Structures are given as structure tokens and as C-alpha cells.
Short mmCIF file of C-alpha atoms and ligand atoms in Angstrom, two decimals:
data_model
loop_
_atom_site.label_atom_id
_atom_site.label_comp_id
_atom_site.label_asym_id
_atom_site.label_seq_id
_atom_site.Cartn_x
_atom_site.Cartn_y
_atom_site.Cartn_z
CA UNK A 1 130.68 112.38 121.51
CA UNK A 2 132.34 115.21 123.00
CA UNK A 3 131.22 114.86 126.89
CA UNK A 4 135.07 114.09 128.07
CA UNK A 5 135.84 118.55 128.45
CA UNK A 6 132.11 119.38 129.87
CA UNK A 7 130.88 119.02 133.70
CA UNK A 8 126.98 119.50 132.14
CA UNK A 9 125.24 118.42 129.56
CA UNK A 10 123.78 121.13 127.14
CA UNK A 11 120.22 122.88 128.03
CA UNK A 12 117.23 121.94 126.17
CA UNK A 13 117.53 125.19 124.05
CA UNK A 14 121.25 124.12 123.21
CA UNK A 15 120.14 121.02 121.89
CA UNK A 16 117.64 122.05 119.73
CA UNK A 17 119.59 125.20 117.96
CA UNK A 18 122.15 123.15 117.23
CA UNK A 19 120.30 120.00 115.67
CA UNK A 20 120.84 119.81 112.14
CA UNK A 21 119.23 115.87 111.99
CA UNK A 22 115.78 117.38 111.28
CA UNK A 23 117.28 118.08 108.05
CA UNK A 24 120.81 116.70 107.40
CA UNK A 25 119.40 113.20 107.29
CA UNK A 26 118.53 113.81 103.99
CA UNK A 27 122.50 113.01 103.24
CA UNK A 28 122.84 109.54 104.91
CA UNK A 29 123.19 107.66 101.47
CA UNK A 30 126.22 110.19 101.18
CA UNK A 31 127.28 109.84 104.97
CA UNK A 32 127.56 106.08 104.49
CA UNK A 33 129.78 106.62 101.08
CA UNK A 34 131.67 108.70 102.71
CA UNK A 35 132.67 106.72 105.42
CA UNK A 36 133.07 103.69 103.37
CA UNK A 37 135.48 105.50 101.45
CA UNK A 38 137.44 106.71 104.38
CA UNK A 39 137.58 103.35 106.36
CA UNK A 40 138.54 101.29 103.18
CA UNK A 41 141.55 103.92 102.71
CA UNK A 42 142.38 103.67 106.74
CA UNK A 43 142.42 99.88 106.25
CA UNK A 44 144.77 100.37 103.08
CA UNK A 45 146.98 102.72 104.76
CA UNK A 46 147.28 100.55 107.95
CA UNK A 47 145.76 103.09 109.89
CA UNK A 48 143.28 100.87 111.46
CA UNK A 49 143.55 96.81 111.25
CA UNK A 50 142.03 95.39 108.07
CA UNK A 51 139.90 93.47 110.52
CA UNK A 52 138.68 96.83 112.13
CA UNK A 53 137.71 98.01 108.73
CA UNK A 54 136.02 94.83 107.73
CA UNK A 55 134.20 95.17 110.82
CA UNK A 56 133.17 98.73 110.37
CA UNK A 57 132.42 98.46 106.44
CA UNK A 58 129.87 95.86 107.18
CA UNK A 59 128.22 97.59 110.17
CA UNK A 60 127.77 100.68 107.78
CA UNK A 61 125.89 98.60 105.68
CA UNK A 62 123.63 97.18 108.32
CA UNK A 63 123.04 101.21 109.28
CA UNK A 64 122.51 102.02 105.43
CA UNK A 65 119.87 99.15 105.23
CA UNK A 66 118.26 100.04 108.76
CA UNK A 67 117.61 103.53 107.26
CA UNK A 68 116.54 102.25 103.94
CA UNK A 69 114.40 100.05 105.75
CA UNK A 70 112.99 102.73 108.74
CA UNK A 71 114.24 105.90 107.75
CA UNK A 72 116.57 107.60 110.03
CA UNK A 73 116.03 107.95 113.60
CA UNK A 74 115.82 112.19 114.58
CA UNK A 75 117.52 112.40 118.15
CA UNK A 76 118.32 116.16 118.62
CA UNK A 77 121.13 114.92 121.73
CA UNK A 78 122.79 113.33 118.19
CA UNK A 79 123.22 116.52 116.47
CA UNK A 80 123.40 115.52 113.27
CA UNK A 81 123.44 112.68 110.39
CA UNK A 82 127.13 111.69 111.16
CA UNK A 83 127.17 111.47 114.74
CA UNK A 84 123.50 109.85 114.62
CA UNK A 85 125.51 107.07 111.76
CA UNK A 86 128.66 106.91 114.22
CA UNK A 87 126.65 105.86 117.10
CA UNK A 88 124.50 103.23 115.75
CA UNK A 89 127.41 102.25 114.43
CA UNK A 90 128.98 101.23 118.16
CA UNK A 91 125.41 100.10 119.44
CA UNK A 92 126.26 97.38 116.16
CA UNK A 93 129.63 96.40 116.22
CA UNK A 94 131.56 98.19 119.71
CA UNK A 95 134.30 99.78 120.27
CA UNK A 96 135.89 99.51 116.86
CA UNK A 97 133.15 102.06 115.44
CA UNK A 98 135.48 104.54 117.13
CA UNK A 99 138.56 104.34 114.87
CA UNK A 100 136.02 105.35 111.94
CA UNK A 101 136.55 108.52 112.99
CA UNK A 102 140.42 108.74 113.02
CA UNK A 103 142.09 111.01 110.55
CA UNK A 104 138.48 113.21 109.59
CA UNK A 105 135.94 115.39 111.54
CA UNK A 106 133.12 116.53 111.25
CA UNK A 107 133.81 119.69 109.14
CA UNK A 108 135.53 117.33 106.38
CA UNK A 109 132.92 115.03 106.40
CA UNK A 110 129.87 117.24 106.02
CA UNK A 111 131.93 119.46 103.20
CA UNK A 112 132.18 115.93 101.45
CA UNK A 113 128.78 114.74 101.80
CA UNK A 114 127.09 117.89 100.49
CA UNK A 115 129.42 118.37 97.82
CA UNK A 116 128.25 114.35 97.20
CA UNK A 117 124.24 115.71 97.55
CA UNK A 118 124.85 118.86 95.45
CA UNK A 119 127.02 115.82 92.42
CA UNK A 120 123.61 113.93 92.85
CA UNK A 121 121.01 117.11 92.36
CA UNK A 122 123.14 118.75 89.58
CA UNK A 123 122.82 115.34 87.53
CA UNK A 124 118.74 115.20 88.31
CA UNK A 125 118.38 118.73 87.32
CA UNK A 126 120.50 118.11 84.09
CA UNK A 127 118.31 115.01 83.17
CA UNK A 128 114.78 117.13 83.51
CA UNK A 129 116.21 119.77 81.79
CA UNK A 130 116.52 117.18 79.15
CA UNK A 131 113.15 116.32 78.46
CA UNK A 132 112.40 119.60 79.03
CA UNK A 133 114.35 120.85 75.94
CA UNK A 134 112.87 117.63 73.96
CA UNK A 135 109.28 118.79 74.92
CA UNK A 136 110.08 122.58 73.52
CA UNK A 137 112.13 120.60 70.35
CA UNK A 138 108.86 118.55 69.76
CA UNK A 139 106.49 121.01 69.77
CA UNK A 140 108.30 123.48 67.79
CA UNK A 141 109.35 121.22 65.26
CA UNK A 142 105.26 120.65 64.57
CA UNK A 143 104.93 124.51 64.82
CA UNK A 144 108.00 125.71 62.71
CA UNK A 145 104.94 127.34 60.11
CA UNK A 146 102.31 128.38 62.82
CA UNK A 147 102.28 132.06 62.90
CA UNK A 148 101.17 134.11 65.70
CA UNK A 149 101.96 137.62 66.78
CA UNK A 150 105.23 138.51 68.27
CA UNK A 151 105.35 141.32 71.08
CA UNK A 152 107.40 144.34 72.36
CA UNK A 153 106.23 145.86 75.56
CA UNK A 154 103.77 143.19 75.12
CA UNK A 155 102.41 145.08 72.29
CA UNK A 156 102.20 143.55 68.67
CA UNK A 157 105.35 143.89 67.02
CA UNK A 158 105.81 141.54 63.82
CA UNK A 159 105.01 138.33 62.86
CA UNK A 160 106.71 135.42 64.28
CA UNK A 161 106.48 131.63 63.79
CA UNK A 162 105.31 129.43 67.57
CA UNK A 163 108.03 127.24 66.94
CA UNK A 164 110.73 129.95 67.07
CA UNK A 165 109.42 131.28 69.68
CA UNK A 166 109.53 127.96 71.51
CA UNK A 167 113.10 127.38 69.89
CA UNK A 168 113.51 130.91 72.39
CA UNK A 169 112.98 128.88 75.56
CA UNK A 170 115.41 125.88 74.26
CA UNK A 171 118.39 128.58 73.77
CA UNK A 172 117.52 129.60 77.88
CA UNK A 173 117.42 126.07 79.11
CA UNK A 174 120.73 125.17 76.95
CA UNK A 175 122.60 128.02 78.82
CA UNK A 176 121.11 126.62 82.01
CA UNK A 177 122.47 123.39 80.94
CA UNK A 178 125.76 124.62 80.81
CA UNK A 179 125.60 126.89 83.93
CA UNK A 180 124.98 123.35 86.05
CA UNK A 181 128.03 121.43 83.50
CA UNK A 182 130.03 124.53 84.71
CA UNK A 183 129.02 123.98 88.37
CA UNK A 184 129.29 120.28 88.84
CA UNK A 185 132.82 120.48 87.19
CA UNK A 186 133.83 123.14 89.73
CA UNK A 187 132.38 121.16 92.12
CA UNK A 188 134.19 117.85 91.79
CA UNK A 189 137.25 118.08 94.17
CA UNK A 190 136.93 115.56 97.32
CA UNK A 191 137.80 117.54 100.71
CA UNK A 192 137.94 114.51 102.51
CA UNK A 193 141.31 114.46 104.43
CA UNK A 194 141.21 117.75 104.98
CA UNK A 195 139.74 117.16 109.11
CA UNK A 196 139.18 120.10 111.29
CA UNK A 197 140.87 122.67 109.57
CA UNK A 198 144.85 121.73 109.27
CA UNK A 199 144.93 118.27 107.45
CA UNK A 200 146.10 115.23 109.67
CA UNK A 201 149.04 113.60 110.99
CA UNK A 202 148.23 110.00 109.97
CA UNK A 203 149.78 109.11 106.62
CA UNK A 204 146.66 108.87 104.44
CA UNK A 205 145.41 108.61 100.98
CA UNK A 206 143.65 111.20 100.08
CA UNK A 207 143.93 110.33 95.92
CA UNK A 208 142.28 106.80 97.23
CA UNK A 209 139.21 108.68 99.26
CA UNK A 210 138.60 110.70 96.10
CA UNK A 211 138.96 108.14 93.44
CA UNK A 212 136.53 106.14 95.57
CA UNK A 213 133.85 108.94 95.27
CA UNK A 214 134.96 109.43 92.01
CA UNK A 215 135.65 112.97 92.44
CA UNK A 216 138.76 114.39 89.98
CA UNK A 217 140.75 115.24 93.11
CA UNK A 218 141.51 116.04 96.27
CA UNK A 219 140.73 119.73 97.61
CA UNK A 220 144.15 121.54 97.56
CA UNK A 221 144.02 123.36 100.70
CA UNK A 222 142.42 122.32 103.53
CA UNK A 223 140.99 125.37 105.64
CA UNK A 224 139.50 126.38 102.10
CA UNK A 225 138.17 122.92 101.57
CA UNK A 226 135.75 122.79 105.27
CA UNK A 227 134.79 126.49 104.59
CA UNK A 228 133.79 126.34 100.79
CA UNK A 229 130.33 126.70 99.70
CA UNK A 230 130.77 127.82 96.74
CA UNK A 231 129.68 124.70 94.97
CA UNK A 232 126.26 125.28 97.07
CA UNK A 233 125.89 128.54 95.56
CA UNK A 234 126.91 127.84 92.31
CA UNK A 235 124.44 125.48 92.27
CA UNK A 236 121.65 127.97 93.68
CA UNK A 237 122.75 130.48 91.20
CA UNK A 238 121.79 128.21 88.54
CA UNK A 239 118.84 127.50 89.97
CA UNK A 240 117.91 130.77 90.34
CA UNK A 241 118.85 131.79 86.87
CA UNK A 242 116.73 128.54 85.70
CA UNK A 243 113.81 129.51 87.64
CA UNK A 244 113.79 132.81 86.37
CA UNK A 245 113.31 131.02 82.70
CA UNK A 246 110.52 128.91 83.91
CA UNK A 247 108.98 131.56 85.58
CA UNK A 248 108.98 133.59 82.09
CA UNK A 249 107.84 130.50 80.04
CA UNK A 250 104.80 129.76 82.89
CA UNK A 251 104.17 133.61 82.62
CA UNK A 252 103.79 132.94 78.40
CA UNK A 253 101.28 129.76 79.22
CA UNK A 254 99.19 132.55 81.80
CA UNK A 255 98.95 134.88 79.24
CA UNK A 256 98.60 132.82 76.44
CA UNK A 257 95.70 130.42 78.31
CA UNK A 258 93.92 133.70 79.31
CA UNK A 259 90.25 134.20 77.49
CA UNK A 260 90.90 137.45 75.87
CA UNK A 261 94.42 135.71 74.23
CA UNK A 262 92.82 132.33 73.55
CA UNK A 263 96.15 131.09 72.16
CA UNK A 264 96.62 127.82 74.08
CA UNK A 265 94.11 125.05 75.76
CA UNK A 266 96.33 123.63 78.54
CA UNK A 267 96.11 119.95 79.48
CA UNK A 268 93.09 119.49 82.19
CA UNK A 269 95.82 117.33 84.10
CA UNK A 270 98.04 120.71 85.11
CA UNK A 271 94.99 122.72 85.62
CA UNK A 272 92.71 123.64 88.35
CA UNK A 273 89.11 124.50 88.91
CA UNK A 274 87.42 127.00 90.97
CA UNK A 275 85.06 126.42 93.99
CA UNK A 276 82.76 128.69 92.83
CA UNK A 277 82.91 129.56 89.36
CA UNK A 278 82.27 126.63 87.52
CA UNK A 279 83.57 127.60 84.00
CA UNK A 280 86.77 128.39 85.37
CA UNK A 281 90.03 126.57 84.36
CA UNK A 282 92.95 128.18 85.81
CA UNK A 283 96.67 128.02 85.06
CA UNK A 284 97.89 127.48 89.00
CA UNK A 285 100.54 125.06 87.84
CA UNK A 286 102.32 127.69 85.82
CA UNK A 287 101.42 130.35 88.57
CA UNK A 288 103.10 128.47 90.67
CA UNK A 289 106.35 128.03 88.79
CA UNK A 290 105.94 131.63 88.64
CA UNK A 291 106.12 131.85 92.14
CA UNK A 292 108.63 129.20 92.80
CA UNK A 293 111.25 131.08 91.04
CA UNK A 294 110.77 133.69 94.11
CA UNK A 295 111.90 131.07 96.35
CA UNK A 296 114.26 129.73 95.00
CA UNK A 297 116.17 132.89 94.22
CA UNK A 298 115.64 133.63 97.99
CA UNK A 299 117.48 130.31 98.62
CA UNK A 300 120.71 131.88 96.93
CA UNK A 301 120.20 135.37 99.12
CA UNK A 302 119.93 133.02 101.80
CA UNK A 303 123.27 131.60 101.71
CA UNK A 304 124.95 133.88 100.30
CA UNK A 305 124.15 136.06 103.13
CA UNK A 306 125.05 133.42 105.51
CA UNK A 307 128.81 132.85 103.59
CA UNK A 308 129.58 136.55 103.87
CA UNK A 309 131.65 137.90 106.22
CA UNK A 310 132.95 134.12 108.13
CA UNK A 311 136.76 133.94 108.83
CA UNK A 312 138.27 130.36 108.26
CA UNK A 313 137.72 128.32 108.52
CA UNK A 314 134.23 126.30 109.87
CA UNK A 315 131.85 128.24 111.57
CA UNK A 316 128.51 126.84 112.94
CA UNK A 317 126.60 129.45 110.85
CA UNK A 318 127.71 127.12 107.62
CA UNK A 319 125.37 123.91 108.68
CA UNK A 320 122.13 126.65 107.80
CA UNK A 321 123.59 126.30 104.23
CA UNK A 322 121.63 122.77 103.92
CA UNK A 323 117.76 123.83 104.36
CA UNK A 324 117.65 126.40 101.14
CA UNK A 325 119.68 124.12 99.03
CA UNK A 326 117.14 121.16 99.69
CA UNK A 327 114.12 123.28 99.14
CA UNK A 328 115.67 124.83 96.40
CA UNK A 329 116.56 121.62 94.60
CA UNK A 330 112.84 120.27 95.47
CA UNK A 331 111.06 123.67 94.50
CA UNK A 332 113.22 123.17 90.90
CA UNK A 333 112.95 119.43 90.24
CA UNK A 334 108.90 120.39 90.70
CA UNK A 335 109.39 123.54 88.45
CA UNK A 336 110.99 121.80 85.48
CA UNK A 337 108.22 118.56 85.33
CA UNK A 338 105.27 121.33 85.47
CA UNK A 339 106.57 122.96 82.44
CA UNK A 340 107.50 119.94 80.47
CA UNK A 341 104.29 118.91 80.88
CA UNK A 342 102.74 121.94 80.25
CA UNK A 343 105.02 122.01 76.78
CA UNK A 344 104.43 119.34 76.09
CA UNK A 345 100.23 118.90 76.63
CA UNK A 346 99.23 122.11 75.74
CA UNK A 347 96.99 122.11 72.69
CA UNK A 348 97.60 125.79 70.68
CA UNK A 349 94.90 127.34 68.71
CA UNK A 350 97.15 127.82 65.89
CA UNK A 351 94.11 129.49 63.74
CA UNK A 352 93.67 132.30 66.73
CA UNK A 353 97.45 132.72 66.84
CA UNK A 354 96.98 133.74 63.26
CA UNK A 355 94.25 135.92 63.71
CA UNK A 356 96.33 137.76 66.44
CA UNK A 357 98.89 138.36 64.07
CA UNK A 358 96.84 140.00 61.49
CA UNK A 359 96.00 142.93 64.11
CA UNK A 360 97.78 145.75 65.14
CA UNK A 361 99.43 146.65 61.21
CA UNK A 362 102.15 143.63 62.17
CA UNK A 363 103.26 143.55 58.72
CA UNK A 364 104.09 147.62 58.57
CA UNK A 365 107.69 146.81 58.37
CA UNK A 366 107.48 144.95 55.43
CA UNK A 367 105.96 147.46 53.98
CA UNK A 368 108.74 149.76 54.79
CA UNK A 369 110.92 147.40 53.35
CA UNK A 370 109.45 146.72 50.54
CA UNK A 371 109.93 150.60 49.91
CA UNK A 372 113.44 149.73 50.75
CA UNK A 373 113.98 147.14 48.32
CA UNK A 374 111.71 148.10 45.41
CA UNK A 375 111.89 151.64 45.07
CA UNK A 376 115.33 152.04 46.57
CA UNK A 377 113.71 154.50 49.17
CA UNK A 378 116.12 155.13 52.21
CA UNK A 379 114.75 153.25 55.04
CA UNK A 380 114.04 156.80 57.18
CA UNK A 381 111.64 158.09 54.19
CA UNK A 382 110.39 154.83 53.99
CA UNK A 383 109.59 154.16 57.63
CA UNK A 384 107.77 157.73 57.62
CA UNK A 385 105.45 156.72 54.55
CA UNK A 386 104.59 153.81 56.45
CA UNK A 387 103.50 155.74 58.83
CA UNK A 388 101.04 158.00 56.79
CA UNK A 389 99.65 154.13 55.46
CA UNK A 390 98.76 152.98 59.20
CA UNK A 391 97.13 156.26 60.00
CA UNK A 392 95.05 156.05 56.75
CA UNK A 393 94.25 152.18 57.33
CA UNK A 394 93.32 152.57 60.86
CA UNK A 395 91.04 155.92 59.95
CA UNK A 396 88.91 153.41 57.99
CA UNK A 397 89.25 150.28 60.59
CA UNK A 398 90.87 148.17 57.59
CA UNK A 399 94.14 146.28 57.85
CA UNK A 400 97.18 147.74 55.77
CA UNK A 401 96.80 145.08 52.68
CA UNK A 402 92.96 146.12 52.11
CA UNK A 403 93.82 149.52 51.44
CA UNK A 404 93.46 150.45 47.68
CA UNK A 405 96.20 150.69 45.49
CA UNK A 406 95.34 154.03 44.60
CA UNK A 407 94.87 155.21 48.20
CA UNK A 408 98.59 153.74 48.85
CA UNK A 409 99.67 155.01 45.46
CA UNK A 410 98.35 159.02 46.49
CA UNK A 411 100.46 158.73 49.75
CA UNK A 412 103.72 157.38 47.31
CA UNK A 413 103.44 156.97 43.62
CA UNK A 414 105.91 154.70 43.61
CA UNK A 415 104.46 151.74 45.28
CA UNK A 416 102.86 149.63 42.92
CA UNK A 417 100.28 145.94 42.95
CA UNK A 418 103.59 143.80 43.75
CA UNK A 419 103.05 145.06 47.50
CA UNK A 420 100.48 143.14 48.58
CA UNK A 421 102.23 140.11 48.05
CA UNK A 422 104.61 141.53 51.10
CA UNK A 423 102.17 142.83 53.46
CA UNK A 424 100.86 138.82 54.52
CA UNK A 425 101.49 137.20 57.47
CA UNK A 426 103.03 134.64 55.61
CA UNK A 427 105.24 136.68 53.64
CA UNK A 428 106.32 139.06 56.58
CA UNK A 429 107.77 135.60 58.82
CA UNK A 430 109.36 134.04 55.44
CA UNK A 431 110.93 136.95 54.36
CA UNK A 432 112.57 136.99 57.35
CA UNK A 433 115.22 134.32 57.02
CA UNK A 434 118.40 135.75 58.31
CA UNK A 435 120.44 133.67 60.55
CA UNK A 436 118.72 133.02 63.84
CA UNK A 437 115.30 134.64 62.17
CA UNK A 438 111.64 133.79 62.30
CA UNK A 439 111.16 132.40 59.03
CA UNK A 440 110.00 128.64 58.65
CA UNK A 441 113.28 127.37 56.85
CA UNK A 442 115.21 129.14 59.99
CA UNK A 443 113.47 127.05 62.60
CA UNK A 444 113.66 123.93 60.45
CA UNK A 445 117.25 124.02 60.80
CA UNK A 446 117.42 125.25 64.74
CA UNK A 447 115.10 122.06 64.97
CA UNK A 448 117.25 119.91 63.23
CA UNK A 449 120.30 121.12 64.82
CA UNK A 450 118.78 120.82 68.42
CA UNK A 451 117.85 117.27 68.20
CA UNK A 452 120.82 115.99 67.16
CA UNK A 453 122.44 117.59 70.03
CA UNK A 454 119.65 115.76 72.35
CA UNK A 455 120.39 112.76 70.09
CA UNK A 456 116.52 112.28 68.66
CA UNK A 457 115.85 110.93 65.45
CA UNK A 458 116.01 113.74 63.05
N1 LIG B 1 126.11 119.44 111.55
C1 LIG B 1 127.28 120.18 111.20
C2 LIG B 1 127.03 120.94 109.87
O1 LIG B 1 126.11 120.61 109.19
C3 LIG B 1 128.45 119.26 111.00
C4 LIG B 1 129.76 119.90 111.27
C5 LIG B 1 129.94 120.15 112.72
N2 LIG B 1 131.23 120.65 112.98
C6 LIG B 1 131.54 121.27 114.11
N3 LIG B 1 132.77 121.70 114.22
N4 LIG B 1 130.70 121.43 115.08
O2 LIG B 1 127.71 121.88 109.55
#
């Protein structure tokens, strides 16, 4: 393509650094759109014949269906996806597959076509998301009354319901939601036009290339436009940031499947066995979401290390920004099906839960409260004669609502029988109805309010 200036041809080494077909092939459905785009506006703009464009349209297509058909062809003397397109092209129709290339290059083209990739794998990750959030929605609708114990530092804090803490993950994924909205808005501005660096001298229509892609406009400058990634790491970073939710939900399903916890039976179908332990059911499918999020955050290091420090505009080092978007995109689209699955066939052992709950004095700040609200003790004072209760309970082994009245009563005389009613599990989570709180009627309503925004029946 570019043998005219050279007396040799490059060494075997040269050819294979600079390949990029092992991977770029992966954007030939955008490579042909591309270039249908930009011939159709050449043809418009009588920049080439309308018989040349006919004549190239229709040999894209044949390409587009040979690669449907066999996939694409990987020779490394091609470079890459649009030179391998380009000369199929003229093995198809001649000489006129030349003037497909008037008025672009290379550096607008590939710009386009991954910003095209990047359009498609923002809108895939936005529709598992989806049924992601409808999977949490379901399940902690059905759970808005099961209690189990909530945890700081992993120790036994206070009572909360499963379905707010499930309503927990929904608020993460809706923020990821938005973070890939954000992205794919940003992202929507065609470069196409823009050619090597400098724009072009033929009188085209770059309003007509972007409308045709339906991106919102063309780039406004065009050394910016070949040397932007930023769409590529905007869409890493909210990968990463995604992953590192999943990774914190699957790290809630590895506790929560684990013996000693017993709160959750996971679905056989996202479980594994072991070779030699035959009782053994293990959690590698949230593991491995776990692990995935390590990846896919080294993706984003990856490019962004790559992006810092290059002058405008192109630079070679900027075609080693397609590998860690791919295998983050793949690694995430993976990620997000586990876990809906995993939300959505886990069975939970909502009695254990319970039982959970009912250890570790859980329901000490209500009694502190009560205090509060009773015997209008100041919170202080009544946090400290608390304190003296869950020594004395835990002395005798009992929990704080089988101490006797009297024993409660020598530690403060002004607690009377009405406290018992407070110190339940049940009491502690629906006492607790403040905006945004644990309390049954609270998740009711973050329920209700999150399926109408994912349009299920209410
Ligand atoms: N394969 C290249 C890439 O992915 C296409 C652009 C090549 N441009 C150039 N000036 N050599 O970045």
C-alpha cells in the first residue's frame, strides 16, 4: 500500500510488530460502515463518479458477506483490518477500490471504527446491566422482610433486611449505568474527515459521514480527533469501576455460600465440584468475577499508560489501545451474566440469616435508644448503660432480651417491661425507617421506585 518510497520490503520482525489484524479484525462490521459512509458522501460530493461509488459500495458488501461467511483472512504483510478490506476490495472490483481511500487515512478511519466498537460495547454492557438490576429488584422485592445480620469490619453490627441489602448493589450498578450514559454521550462525535492529521483538501461532508453513523457530530479539531482515546478509557474506567462492584457482590455470594455462614445455596449450574473432595461445591464463578475485576482494571492502567506522554498527533503506540479494550469488554460482558445468574438462582436460607442476626447483641442499639426515647437519657449515658447490659448478658452466655427485668432494672432503674418489645430482630430493622433505612416499608418503596424506572410491572 505504501511500497512506491521503499527499495525493500520490511523484515520478518517488521511485519509481525506491526500487525494489528490478529486483533483489529474484530472491527470489520465497523470498517465496512465506515467506508460505506465515506464513499456514499465522496459520491455525493462528486469526489469520485457516482458510478465509482456504486461500484465500490457493492464490492464492500461482497467483502462484508465473505467475512460473515469465512471470517477474515489474517495476512500480517496486510497490517491491519482496513488495508486487509481495501485490498480485497481491488482483487473484487479493480482499480476503482483505490479512490475509496481519497479524502481519509488510516488514522481517521481506525479513530472512527473504534469509537463505532466502543458505541456497540457501551450499549451491550448497558443492556446486561439491565437484567442485572432486575435480578437484584426481584429478589429483593421477595426479601424486603428477611432479616439477617448486617456487618462492620465484617463484624455484626445491626439488623438489616436481605432485600436492602440487595437494593445496596442496585444503587452501584445504577451509578455504573450512568458512568457508561456519560461515556457513550462523550463518545459520540464522528472523526471521520479528519485524515492524517490536518483535515483534507477535497470539499467534503463531514455532517453527511456522521449523520450516516449516526454520531451527533463531527470531531471539531482534527489532530485531537486521530489522537483521542479518551472514549477508550472512559469506557475502561467504567468498566473498572463496574468490576470493582461485581467483584464486591461475588465476594458477598463467597462469604455468604461458605459452611460456617450458611446464608445462601447457590444454583448447581454456576458452581463447581472438586476432584477430590466429593462434598465440595465451590463458588469459582463468583471467584472468578472476583478476579476478573483485576484484569480489567489492569486494562485501564494499560492504556492509560500507553496515552501518556504521546505528542500529536498519531503515534503507532495508539493501535496497542485495541487488545485491553476487547478483553476488557469480554472479561465484563462474562462478569455481569455470572452475577445475574448468581442473583438471580441463589436460594437464601432466610431462617439462618435470622439466626445470624440474633448473635453478637445486634439489637444493643435499640436498647440504647430506647433509653433515648423512653427515659429521655442522653444518648452518651445511654450508650454506656448499654454497655454494662452486654457485659452482664454475655457473662451468662444469654442474648440481651433474656436478661431479667430486674437484672436490667439494678444496672438502670429506669428501664422498665416495655423494652423487650425493642430489643427483637424485628423491631430493631422496623424501627429503623428513616429515609434510605433498613426497615421493611423503606425497601418496599426503593422496590417500587426501582422497577418503574426498569419499567416492570409494579
Ligand atoms: N493499525 C493501525 C492502528 O490500529 C491503523 C492506523 C495506522 N496509521 C498509521 N499512520 N500507520 O492504529
Amino acid at each position: 500500500m505504501w511500497g512506491g518510497r521503499f527499495a525493500e520490503g520490511p523484515s520478518a520482525i517488521m511485519r509481525e510488530i506491526n500487525a494489528s489484524i490478529p486483533f483489529d479484525k474484530a472491527l470489520w462490521r465497523q470498517d465496512i460502515a465506515a467506508s460505506r459512509a465515506h464513499v456514499a458522501m465522496l459520491g455525493a460530493c462528486d469526489i469520485v463518479s457516482g458510478e465509482d461509488a456504486e461500484a465500490i459500495l457493492a464490492g464492500l458488501d461482497q467483502v462484508a458477506a465473505e467475512y460473515e461467511a469465512n471470517g477474515v483472512p489474517e495476512d500480517w504483510a496486510l497490517e491491519d483490518i482496513h488495508m486487509t478490506t481495501e485490498s480485497r476490495l481491488a482483487e473484487l472490483i479493480g482499480p476503482a477500490a483505490g479512490r475509496l481511500h481519497t479524502a481519509r487515512s488510516r488514522n481517521d478511519q481506525v479513530a472512527t471504527d473504534f469509537r463505532l466498537w466502543v458505541r456497540d460495547a457501551i450499549d451491550q454492557v448497558m443492556d446486561g446491566l439491565q437484567g442485572l438490576q432486575r435480578a437484584l429488584v426481584t429478589q429483593a422485592g421477595e426479601h424486603n422482610g428477611s432479616i439477617m445480620p448486617g456487618f462492620t469490619h465484617l463484624q455484626i453490627a445491626q439488623p438489616v433486611t436481605l432485600g436492602h441489602h440487595l437494593m445496596a448493589y442496585y444503587e452501584m450498578v445504577s451509578r455504573d449505568v450512568s458512568r457508561f450514559a456519560d461515556a457513550r454521550e462523550r463518545l459520540n462525535q464522528c472523526p471521520l474527515g479528519s485524515a492524517a492529521l490536518a483535515g483534507t483538501g477535497f470539499p467534503i461532508d463531514r455532517e453527511m459521514t456522521a449523520q450516516a453513523l449516526d454520531f451527533d457530530r463531527p470531531t471539531a479539531n482534527s489532530l485531537d480527533a486521530v489522537s483521542d482515546r479518551d472514549f477508550a478509557l472512559d469506557y475502561l474506567n467504567a468498566a473498572a469501576q463496574c468490576s470493582l462492584h461485581l467483584s464486591r457482590l461475588a465476594e458477598e455470594f463467597v462469604i455468604w455460600a461458605s459452611q460456617p455462614f450458611g446464608f445462601v445455596r447457590m444454583a448447581d449450574s454456576l458452581s463447581t465440584g472438586s476432584s477430590i473432595m466429593p462434598q465440595k461445591k465451590n463458588p469459582d464463578a463468583a471467584e472468578l468475577v472476583r478476579g476478573h475485576a483485576g484484569r480489567i482494571t489492569g486494562c485501564l492502567v494499560s492504556l492509560m499508560v500507553t496515552m501518556k506522554g504521546l505528542p500529536l498527533a498519531y503515534s503507532k503506540d495508539m493501535q496497542d489501545d485495541k487488545p485491553p479494550v476487547f478483553e476488557a469488554a469480554n472479561l465484563l460482558c462474562l462478569s455481569i451474566a455470572a452475577m445475574t445468574g448468581m442473583v438471580a438462582d441463589s436460594t437464601f436460607n432466610t431462617s439462618r440469616m435470622r439466626q445470624a442476626a440474633e448473635m453478637g447483641y445486634a439489637t444493643a442499639t435499640d436498647l440504647a435508644d430506647w433509653l433515648v426515647r423512653q427515659a429521655d437519657i442522653p444518648f452518651r449515658e445511654a450508650h454506656h448503660i448499654t454497655g454494662a447490659a452486654v457485659k452482664l448478658a454475655e457473662g451468662r452466655g444469654v442474648a440481651l432480651d433474656q436478661l431479667p427485668l430486674a437484672d436490667l432494672q439494678a444496672i438502670d432503674s429506669r428501664i422498665d417491661d416495655r423494652v423487650f418489645a425493642a430489643l427483637s430482630v424485628e423491631a430493631s430493622v422496623a424501627a429503623r425507617n428513616s429515609y434510605g433505612g433498613t426497615a421493611p416499608e423503606q425497601v418496599r418503596k426503593q422496590v417500587a421506585g426501582a422497577r418503574k424506572t426498569l419499567g416492570m410491572e409494579p
